[in-house]
Amino acid sequence: MKRKKSPEGFRKKLIAIRLTEPEYEHLAELYENARTGNEGLMICDFMRSQLLYENSESSYKNMINELRKIKTELHQALAYSRSINDADAVKNLTAAVDAADKKVAEMKEVISGWQQQF
């Protein structure tokens, strides 16, 4: 990926790709189909809309934050159940553990989806 400086002084990124003939024909067909509804569509705007870039760094951070929240919730439920020894405290603790288990299972599904992409 090369960086170019435009005359206005802004930095732009130039992405160079190599396509096989069938890939290029398919891309040209997609561009023509998209252009029929939008006459002013430029090829650069179309290519930009076709790029699929997914930043997974934010999802990692969200998972770490979610794990911290789970840890805090479990710690609070455990402290509550230790201080008050009754049936409500036990129910509260089991509900917190069940909620944490459900959240961890959702995180496992997301991570397995990442593994399938690679």
mmCIF file of N, CA and C in Angstrom:
data_model
loop_
_atom_site.group_PDB
_atom_site.id
_atom_site.type_symbol
_atom_site.label_atom_id
_atom_site.label_comp_id
_atom_site.label_asym_id
_atom_site.label_seq_id
_atom_site.Cartn_x
_atom_site.Cartn_y
_atom_site.Cartn_z
ATOM 1 N N MET A 1 0.838 -1.154 0.000
ATOM 2 C CA MET A 1 0.000 0.000 0.000
ATOM 3 C C MET A 1 0.898 1.236 0.000
ATOM 4 N N LYS A 2 0.695 2.102 -0.954
ATOM 5 C CA LYS A 2 1.501 3.310 -1.062
ATOM 6 C C LYS A 2 0.685 4.504 -0.588
ATOM 7 N N ARG A 3 1.375 5.473 -0.046
ATOM 8 C CA ARG A 3 0.712 6.706 0.358
ATOM 9 C C ARG A 3 1.086 7.801 -0.623
ATOM 10 N N LYS A 4 0.086 8.537 -1.035
ATOM 11 C CA LYS A 4 0.314 9.655 -1.935
ATOM 12 C C LYS A 4 -0.151 10.922 -1.244
ATOM 13 N N LYS A 5 0.522 11.984 -1.525
ATOM 14 C CA LYS A 5 0.116 13.273 -0.990
ATOM 15 C C LYS A 5 -0.554 14.048 -2.110
ATOM 16 N N SER A 6 -1.785 14.440 -1.882
ATOM 17 C CA SER A 6 -2.526 15.162 -2.905
ATOM 18 C C SER A 6 -2.069 16.619 -2.942
ATOM 19 N N PRO A 7 -2.420 17.352 -3.993
ATOM 20 C CA PRO A 7 -2.020 18.762 -4.075
ATOM 21 C C PRO A 7 -2.548 19.613 -2.918
ATOM 22 N N GLU A 8 -3.673 19.201 -2.338
ATOM 23 C CA GLU A 8 -4.234 19.962 -1.224
ATOM 24 C C GLU A 8 -3.465 19.719 0.068
ATOM 25 N N GLY A 9 -2.599 18.732 0.099
ATOM 26 C CA GLY A 9 -1.815 18.462 1.289
ATOM 27 C C GLY A 9 -2.340 17.306 2.114
ATOM 28 N N PHE A 10 -3.457 16.714 1.734
ATOM 29 C CA PHE A 10 -4.001 15.585 2.473
ATOM 30 C C PHE A 10 -3.324 14.306 2.020
ATOM 31 N N ARG A 11 -3.191 13.380 2.921
ATOM 32 C CA ARG A 11 -2.591 12.097 2.557
ATOM 33 C C ARG A 11 -3.687 11.132 2.119
ATOM 34 N N LYS A 12 -3.409 10.429 1.060
ATOM 35 C CA LYS A 12 -4.336 9.424 0.557
ATOM 36 C C LYS A 12 -3.597 8.110 0.454
ATOM 37 N N LYS A 13 -4.343 7.029 0.496
ATOM 38 C CA LYS A 13 -3.754 5.706 0.344
ATOM 39 C C LYS A 13 -4.109 5.168 -1.032
ATOM 40 N N LEU A 14 -3.128 4.643 -1.696
ATOM 41 C CA LEU A 14 -3.319 4.044 -3.001
ATOM 42 C C LEU A 14 -3.186 2.541 -2.831
ATOM 43 N N ILE A 15 -4.237 1.834 -3.167
ATOM 44 C CA ILE A 15 -4.228 0.381 -3.042
ATOM 45 C C ILE A 15 -4.077 -0.209 -4.437
ATOM 46 N N ALA A 16 -3.042 -0.977 -4.626
ATOM 47 C CA ALA A 16 -2.794 -1.623 -5.911
ATOM 48 C C ALA A 16 -3.130 -3.102 -5.778
ATOM 49 N N ILE A 17 -3.994 -3.587 -6.667
ATOM 50 C CA ILE A 17 -4.369 -5.003 -6.641
ATOM 51 C C ILE A 17 -4.201 -5.582 -8.038
ATOM 52 N N ARG A 18 -3.975 -6.864 -8.069
ATOM 53 C CA ARG A 18 -3.892 -7.573 -9.343
ATOM 54 C C ARG A 18 -5.079 -8.515 -9.421
ATOM 55 N N LEU A 19 -5.766 -8.438 -10.537
ATOM 56 C CA LEU A 19 -6.933 -9.281 -10.748
ATOM 57 C C LEU A 19 -6.695 -10.178 -11.952
ATOM 58 N N THR A 20 -7.229 -11.381 -11.873
ATOM 59 C CA THR A 20 -7.218 -12.238 -13.047
ATOM 60 C C THR A 20 -8.295 -11.728 -14.001
ATOM 61 N N GLU A 21 -8.280 -12.233 -15.200
ATOM 62 C CA GLU A 21 -9.253 -11.784 -16.198
ATOM 63 C C GLU A 21 -10.699 -12.055 -15.763
ATOM 64 N N PRO A 22 -11.020 -13.259 -15.252
ATOM 65 C CA PRO A 22 -12.404 -13.486 -14.794
ATOM 66 C C PRO A 22 -12.793 -12.586 -13.611
ATOM 67 N N GLU A 23 -11.845 -12.331 -12.716
ATOM 68 C CA GLU A 23 -12.140 -11.451 -11.585
ATOM 69 C C GLU A 23 -12.420 -10.030 -12.065
ATOM 70 N N TYR A 24 -11.626 -9.575 -13.027
ATOM 71 C CA TYR A 24 -11.823 -8.228 -13.554
ATOM 72 C C TYR A 24 -13.165 -8.120 -14.276
ATOM 73 N N GLU A 25 -13.518 -9.135 -15.048
ATOM 74 C CA GLU A 25 -14.805 -9.124 -15.745
ATOM 75 C C GLU A 25 -15.960 -9.112 -14.756
ATOM 76 N N HIS A 26 -15.822 -9.893 -13.690
ATOM 77 C CA HIS A 26 -16.866 -9.926 -12.665
ATOM 78 C C HIS A 26 -16.985 -8.566 -11.978
ATOM 79 N N LEU A 27 -15.866 -7.948 -11.673
ATOM 80 C CA LEU A 27 -15.877 -6.635 -11.038
ATOM 81 C C LEU A 27 -16.469 -5.576 -11.970
ATOM 82 N N ALA A 28 -16.132 -5.652 -13.256
ATOM 83 C CA ALA A 28 -16.688 -4.705 -14.225
ATOM 84 C C ALA A 28 -18.197 -4.882 -14.347
ATOM 85 N N GLU A 29 -18.653 -6.127 -14.305
ATOM 86 C CA GLU A 29 -20.089 -6.400 -14.366
ATOM 87 C C GLU A 29 -20.798 -5.843 -13.132
ATOM 88 N N LEU A 30 -20.200 -6.035 -11.963
ATOM 89 C CA LEU A 30 -20.778 -5.483 -10.738
ATOM 90 C C LEU A 30 -20.837 -3.960 -10.796
ATOM 91 N N TYR A 31 -19.791 -3.348 -11.340
ATOM 92 C CA TYR A 31 -19.754 -1.890 -11.447
ATOM 93 C C TYR A 31 -20.843 -1.392 -12.387
ATOM 94 N N GLU A 32 -21.024 -2.057 -13.512
ATOM 95 C CA GLU A 32 -22.055 -1.637 -14.463
ATOM 96 C C GLU A 32 -23.445 -1.805 -13.862
ATOM 97 N N ASN A 33 -23.658 -2.885 -13.109
ATOM 98 C CA ASN A 33 -24.955 -3.081 -12.464
ATOM 99 C C ASN A 33 -25.213 -2.003 -11.415
ATOM 100 N N ALA A 34 -24.192 -1.624 -10.672
ATOM 101 C CA ALA A 34 -24.348 -0.583 -9.658
ATOM 102 C C ALA A 34 -24.517 0.789 -10.303
ATOM 103 N N ARG A 35 -23.941 0.973 -11.475
ATOM 104 C CA ARG A 35 -23.979 2.266 -12.142
ATOM 105 C C ARG A 35 -25.324 2.532 -12.804
ATOM 106 N N THR A 36 -26.085 1.496 -13.112
ATOM 107 C CA THR A 36 -27.363 1.698 -13.785
ATOM 108 C C THR A 36 -28.323 2.512 -12.926
ATOM 109 N N GLY A 37 -28.316 2.302 -11.631
ATOM 110 C CA GLY A 37 -29.192 3.076 -10.753
ATOM 111 C C GLY A 37 -28.604 4.408 -10.348
ATOM 112 N N ASN A 38 -27.288 4.552 -10.490
ATOM 113 C CA ASN A 38 -26.607 5.761 -10.040
ATOM 114 C C ASN A 38 -25.651 6.204 -11.142
ATOM 115 N N GLU A 39 -26.067 7.191 -11.919
ATOM 116 C CA GLU A 39 -25.285 7.607 -13.088
ATOM 117 C C GLU A 39 -23.966 8.276 -12.718
ATOM 118 N N GLY A 40 -23.894 8.930 -11.564
ATOM 119 C CA GLY A 40 -22.683 9.650 -11.203
ATOM 120 C C GLY A 40 -21.681 8.824 -10.424
ATOM 121 N N LEU A 41 -21.888 7.523 -10.358
ATOM 122 C CA LEU A 41 -21.005 6.662 -9.570
ATOM 123 C C LEU A 41 -19.647 6.532 -10.249
ATOM 124 N N MET A 42 -18.620 6.872 -9.514
ATOM 125 C CA MET A 42 -17.261 6.755 -10.037
ATOM 126 C C MET A 42 -16.698 5.396 -9.646
ATOM 127 N N ILE A 43 -15.724 4.916 -10.419
ATOM 128 C CA ILE A 43 -15.139 3.603 -10.152
ATOM 129 C C ILE A 43 -14.443 3.584 -8.791
ATOM 130 N N CYS A 44 -13.834 4.693 -8.381
ATOM 131 C CA CYS A 44 -13.140 4.712 -7.088
ATOM 132 C C CYS A 44 -14.141 4.601 -5.938
ATOM 133 N N ASP A 45 -15.307 5.250 -6.069
ATOM 134 C CA ASP A 45 -16.328 5.138 -5.027
ATOM 135 C C ASP A 45 -16.879 3.723 -4.960
ATOM 136 N N PHE A 46 -17.048 3.118 -6.132
ATOM 137 C CA PHE A 46 -17.537 1.741 -6.160
ATOM 138 C C PHE A 46 -16.537 0.793 -5.514
ATOM 139 N N MET A 47 -15.264 0.956 -5.846
ATOM 140 C CA MET A 47 -14.229 0.085 -5.262
ATOM 141 C C MET A 47 -14.152 0.272 -3.754
ATOM 142 N N ARG A 48 -14.267 1.496 -3.299
ATOM 143 C CA ARG A 48 -14.227 1.767 -1.865
ATOM 144 C C ARG A 48 -15.401 1.080 -1.163
ATOM 145 N N SER A 49 -16.558 1.057 -1.807
ATOM 146 C CA SER A 49 -17.717 0.407 -1.194
ATOM 147 C C SER A 49 -17.576 -1.112 -1.189
ATOM 148 N N GLN A 50 -16.740 -1.659 -2.078
ATOM 149 C CA GLN A 50 -16.567 -3.103 -2.151
ATOM 150 C C GLN A 50 -15.504 -3.629 -1.197
ATOM 151 N N LEU A 51 -14.671 -2.737 -0.672
ATOM 152 C CA LEU A 51 -13.620 -3.184 0.237
ATOM 153 C C LEU A 51 -14.235 -3.648 1.545
ATOM 154 N N LEU A 52 -13.820 -4.784 1.982
ATOM 155 C CA LEU A 52 -14.306 -5.319 3.252
ATOM 156 C C LEU A 52 -13.140 -5.363 4.219
ATOM 157 N N TYR A 53 -13.092 -4.406 5.094
ATOM 158 C CA TYR A 53 -12.042 -4.370 6.100
ATOM 159 C C TYR A 53 -12.725 -4.387 7.447
ATOM 160 N N GLU A 54 -12.346 -5.314 8.259
ATOM 161 C CA GLU A 54 -12.966 -5.447 9.566
ATOM 162 C C GLU A 54 -11.892 -5.291 10.627
ATOM 163 N N ASN A 55 -12.049 -4.292 11.429
ATOM 164 C CA ASN A 55 -11.097 -4.052 12.498
ATOM 165 C C ASN A 55 -11.543 -4.845 13.715
ATOM 166 N N SER A 56 -10.826 -5.909 14.016
ATOM 167 C CA SER A 56 -11.218 -6.757 15.138
ATOM 168 C C SER A 56 -10.587 -6.308 16.443
ATOM 169 N N GLU A 57 -9.745 -5.274 16.398
ATOM 170 C CA GLU A 57 -9.102 -4.789 17.623
ATOM 171 C C GLU A 57 -10.140 -4.264 18.608
ATOM 172 N N SER A 58 -11.156 -3.579 18.094
ATOM 173 C CA SER A 58 -12.186 -3.057 18.989
ATOM 174 C C SER A 58 -12.996 -4.187 19.609
ATOM 175 N N SER A 59 -13.236 -5.259 18.866
ATOM 176 C CA SER A 59 -13.986 -6.371 19.443
ATOM 177 C C SER A 59 -13.166 -7.100 20.502
ATOM 178 N N TYR A 60 -11.825 -7.149 20.328
ATOM 179 C CA TYR A 60 -10.978 -7.711 21.389
ATOM 180 C C TYR A 60 -11.112 -6.889 22.664
ATOM 181 N N LYS A 61 -11.037 -5.573 22.505
ATOM 182 C CA LYS A 61 -11.147 -4.694 23.666
ATOM 183 C C LYS A 61 -12.518 -4.817 24.315
ATOM 184 N N ASN A 62 -13.565 -4.931 23.506
ATOM 185 C CA ASN A 62 -14.905 -5.099 24.061
ATOM 186 C C ASN A 62 -15.014 -6.399 24.846
ATOM 187 N N MET A 63 -14.392 -7.457 24.345
ATOM 188 C CA MET A 63 -14.424 -8.732 25.065
ATOM 189 C C MET A 63 -13.676 -8.644 26.389
ATOM 190 N N ILE A 64 -12.538 -7.993 26.377
ATOM 191 C CA ILE A 64 -11.776 -7.848 27.621
ATOM 192 C C ILE A 64 -12.574 -7.032 28.628
ATOM 193 N N ASN A 65 -13.209 -5.961 28.174
ATOM 194 C CA ASN A 65 -14.048 -5.167 29.073
ATOM 195 C C ASN A 65 -15.224 -5.979 29.596
ATOM 196 N N GLU A 66 -15.802 -6.790 28.736
ATOM 197 C CA GLU A 66 -16.924 -7.630 29.160
ATOM 198 C C GLU A 66 -16.469 -8.657 30.196
ATOM 199 N N LEU A 67 -15.282 -9.218 30.012
ATOM 200 C CA LEU A 67 -14.753 -10.158 31.006
ATOM 201 C C LEU A 67 -14.508 -9.467 32.345
ATOM 202 N N ARG A 68 -14.045 -8.240 32.305
ATOM 203 C CA ARG A 68 -13.864 -7.482 33.551
ATOM 204 C C ARG A 68 -15.200 -7.251 34.246
ATOM 205 N N LYS A 69 -16.232 -6.929 33.465
ATOM 206 C CA LYS A 69 -17.563 -6.734 34.047
ATOM 207 C C LYS A 69 -18.075 -8.023 34.677
ATOM 208 N N ILE A 70 -17.857 -9.139 33.991
ATOM 209 C CA ILE A 70 -18.287 -10.434 34.530
ATOM 210 C C ILE A 70 -17.579 -10.711 35.846
ATOM 211 N N LYS A 71 -16.282 -10.458 35.878
ATOM 212 C CA LYS A 71 -15.505 -10.677 37.102
ATOM 213 C C LYS A 71 -16.048 -9.822 38.244
ATOM 214 N N THR A 72 -16.348 -8.556 37.958
ATOM 215 C CA THR A 72 -16.879 -7.661 38.986
ATOM 216 C C THR A 72 -18.241 -8.129 39.473
ATOM 217 N N GLU A 73 -19.114 -8.527 38.550
ATOM 218 C CA GLU A 73 -20.444 -9.000 38.932
ATOM 219 C C GLU A 73 -20.359 -10.253 39.792
ATOM 220 N N LEU A 74 -19.472 -11.182 39.414
ATOM 221 C CA LEU A 74 -19.315 -12.399 40.214
ATOM 222 C C LEU A 74 -18.747 -12.077 41.593
ATOM 223 N N HIS A 75 -17.797 -11.169 41.658
ATOM 224 C CA HIS A 75 -17.214 -10.778 42.943
ATOM 225 C C HIS A 75 -18.271 -10.134 43.843
ATOM 226 N N GLN A 76 -19.112 -9.266 43.276
ATOM 227 C CA GLN A 76 -20.164 -8.623 44.060
ATOM 228 C C GLN A 76 -21.188 -9.639 44.547
ATOM 229 N N ALA A 77 -21.567 -10.574 43.681
ATOM 230 C CA ALA A 77 -22.537 -11.595 44.090
ATOM 231 C C ALA A 77 -21.956 -12.495 45.172
ATOM 232 N N LEU A 78 -20.682 -12.836 45.060
ATOM 233 C CA LEU A 78 -20.032 -13.671 46.072
ATOM 234 C C LEU A 78 -19.920 -12.933 47.403
ATOM 235 N N ALA A 79 -19.552 -11.662 47.368
ATOM 236 C CA ALA A 79 -19.463 -10.878 48.606
ATOM 237 C C ALA A 79 -20.832 -10.739 49.259
ATOM 238 N N TYR A 80 -21.872 -10.565 48.447
ATOM 239 C CA TYR A 80 -23.235 -10.466 48.978
ATOM 240 C C TYR A 80 -23.671 -11.779 49.615
ATOM 241 N N SER A 81 -23.356 -12.880 48.963
ATOM 242 C CA SER A 81 -23.773 -14.175 49.515
ATOM 243 C C SER A 81 -22.992 -14.527 50.777
ATOM 244 N N ARG A 82 -21.747 -14.064 50.897
ATOM 245 C CA ARG A 82 -20.974 -14.309 52.119
ATOM 246 C C ARG A 82 -21.489 -13.471 53.281
ATOM 247 N N SER A 83 -21.885 -12.235 52.974
ATOM 248 C CA SER A 83 -22.336 -11.361 54.057
ATOM 249 C C SER A 83 -23.738 -11.720 54.534
ATOM 250 N N ILE A 84 -24.594 -12.129 53.637
ATOM 251 C CA ILE A 84 -25.967 -12.496 54.007
ATOM 252 C C ILE A 84 -26.174 -13.950 53.609
ATOM 253 N N ASN A 85 -26.282 -14.791 54.580
ATOM 254 C CA ASN A 85 -26.459 -16.222 54.309
ATOM 255 C C ASN A 85 -27.939 -16.563 54.321
ATOM 256 N N ASP A 86 -28.603 -16.334 53.208
ATOM 257 C CA ASP A 86 -30.003 -16.735 53.079
ATOM 258 C C ASP A 86 -30.258 -17.229 51.658
ATOM 259 N N ALA A 87 -31.484 -17.624 51.400
ATOM 260 C CA ALA A 87 -31.833 -18.213 50.102
ATOM 261 C C ALA A 87 -31.731 -17.189 48.973
ATOM 262 N N ASP A 88 -32.069 -15.926 49.256
ATOM 263 C CA ASP A 88 -31.992 -14.896 48.214
ATOM 264 C C ASP A 88 -30.558 -14.670 47.752
ATOM 265 N N ALA A 89 -29.612 -14.723 48.681
ATOM 266 C CA ALA A 89 -28.206 -14.536 48.326
ATOM 267 C C ALA A 89 -27.717 -15.675 47.442
ATOM 268 N N VAL A 90 -28.166 -16.889 47.743
ATOM 269 C CA VAL A 90 -27.778 -18.045 46.925
ATOM 270 C C VAL A 90 -28.390 -17.934 45.527
ATOM 271 N N LYS A 91 -29.654 -17.506 45.456
ATOM 272 C CA LYS A 91 -30.298 -17.320 44.150
ATOM 273 C C LYS A 91 -29.583 -16.235 43.340
ATOM 274 N N ASN A 92 -29.197 -15.169 44.024
ATOM 275 C CA ASN A 92 -28.477 -14.087 43.361
ATOM 276 C C ASN A 92 -27.138 -14.583 42.811
ATOM 277 N N LEU A 93 -26.438 -15.394 43.604
ATOM 278 C CA LEU A 93 -25.146 -15.930 43.164
ATOM 279 C C LEU A 93 -25.311 -16.875 41.978
ATOM 280 N N THR A 94 -26.304 -17.756 42.036
ATOM 281 C CA THR A 94 -26.515 -18.680 40.910
ATOM 282 C C THR A 94 -26.947 -17.924 39.649
ATOM 283 N N ALA A 95 -27.749 -16.869 39.820
ATOM 284 C CA ALA A 95 -28.156 -16.067 38.658
ATOM 285 C C ALA A 95 -26.946 -15.367 38.040
ATOM 286 N N ALA A 96 -26.041 -14.871 38.878
ATOM 287 C CA ALA A 96 -24.831 -14.212 38.370
ATOM 288 C C ALA A 96 -23.940 -15.208 37.639
ATOM 289 N N VAL A 97 -23.821 -16.421 38.176
ATOM 290 C CA VAL A 97 -23.001 -17.447 37.524
ATOM 291 C C VAL A 97 -23.626 -17.856 36.191
ATOM 292 N N ASP A 98 -24.955 -18.006 36.161
ATOM 293 C CA ASP A 98 -25.631 -18.361 34.910
ATOM 294 C C ASP A 98 -25.469 -17.266 33.851
ATOM 295 N N ALA A 99 -25.593 -16.002 34.272
ATOM 296 C CA ALA A 99 -25.423 -14.891 33.327
ATOM 297 C C ALA A 99 -23.992 -14.850 32.800
ATOM 298 N N ALA A 100 -23.024 -15.093 33.675
ATOM 299 C CA ALA A 100 -21.619 -15.108 33.250
ATOM 300 C C ALA A 100 -21.368 -16.253 32.281
ATOM 301 N N ASP A 101 -21.959 -17.408 32.561
ATOM 302 C CA ASP A 101 -21.795 -18.564 31.674
ATOM 303 C C ASP A 101 -22.383 -18.275 30.294
ATOM 304 N N LYS A 102 -23.525 -17.611 30.261
ATOM 305 C CA LYS A 102 -24.163 -17.277 28.986
ATOM 306 C C LYS A 102 -23.297 -16.295 28.188
ATOM 307 N N LYS A 103 -22.741 -15.288 28.876
ATOM 308 C CA LYS A 103 -21.890 -14.309 28.193
ATOM 309 C C LYS A 103 -20.613 -14.954 27.659
ATOM 310 N N VAL A 104 -20.035 -15.860 28.433
ATOM 311 C CA VAL A 104 -18.819 -16.547 27.984
ATOM 312 C C VAL A 104 -19.128 -17.437 26.776
ATOM 313 N N ALA A 105 -20.297 -18.085 26.780
ATOM 314 C CA ALA A 105 -20.686 -18.910 25.633
ATOM 315 C C ALA A 105 -20.842 -18.056 24.371
ATOM 316 N N GLU A 106 -21.401 -16.850 24.515
ATOM 317 C CA GLU A 106 -21.527 -15.948 23.366
ATOM 318 C C GLU A 106 -20.154 -15.535 22.845
ATOM 319 N N MET A 107 -19.224 -15.291 23.773
ATOM 320 C CA MET A 107 -17.867 -14.928 23.362
ATOM 321 C C MET A 107 -17.188 -16.080 22.633
ATOM 322 N N LYS A 108 -17.435 -17.306 23.074
ATOM 323 C CA LYS A 108 -16.855 -18.471 22.400
ATOM 324 C C LYS A 108 -17.371 -18.578 20.973
ATOM 325 N N GLU A 109 -18.663 -18.284 20.770
ATOM 326 C CA GLU A 109 -19.226 -18.329 19.423
ATOM 327 C C GLU A 109 -18.571 -17.285 18.519
ATOM 328 N N VAL A 110 -18.355 -16.093 19.060
ATOM 329 C CA VAL A 110 -17.713 -15.034 18.273
ATOM 330 C C VAL A 110 -16.291 -15.439 17.909
ATOM 331 N N ILE A 111 -15.563 -15.993 18.867
ATOM 332 C CA ILE A 111 -14.180 -16.403 18.614
ATOM 333 C C ILE A 111 -14.128 -17.541 17.606
ATOM 334 N N SER A 112 -15.059 -18.489 17.686
ATOM 335 C CA SER A 112 -15.071 -19.577 16.708
ATOM 336 C C SER A 112 -15.398 -19.041 15.316
ATOM 337 N N GLY A 113 -16.190 -17.978 15.232
ATOM 338 C CA GLY A 113 -16.454 -17.335 13.944
ATOM 339 C C GLY A 113 -15.207 -16.708 13.363
ATOM 340 N N TRP A 114 -14.359 -16.145 14.228
ATOM 341 C CA TRP A 114 -13.089 -15.586 13.769
ATOM 342 C C TRP A 114 -12.185 -16.677 13.236
ATOM 343 N N GLN A 115 -12.169 -17.821 13.914
ATOM 344 C CA GLN A 115 -11.291 -18.912 13.500
ATOM 345 C C GLN A 115 -11.725 -19.473 12.155
ATOM 346 N N GLN A 116 -13.025 -19.451 11.869
ATOM 347 C CA GLN A 116 -13.507 -19.972 10.597
ATOM 348 C C GLN A 116 -13.147 -19.048 9.440
ATOM 349 N N GLN A 117 -12.936 -17.761 9.723
ATOM 350 C CA GLN A 117 -12.576 -16.829 8.660
ATOM 351 C C GLN A 117 -11.167 -17.076 8.150
ATOM 352 N N PHE A 118 -10.281 -17.594 8.993
ATOM 353 C CA PHE A 118 -8.874 -17.753 8.619
ATOM 354 C C PHE A 118 -8.559 -19.126 8.155
#
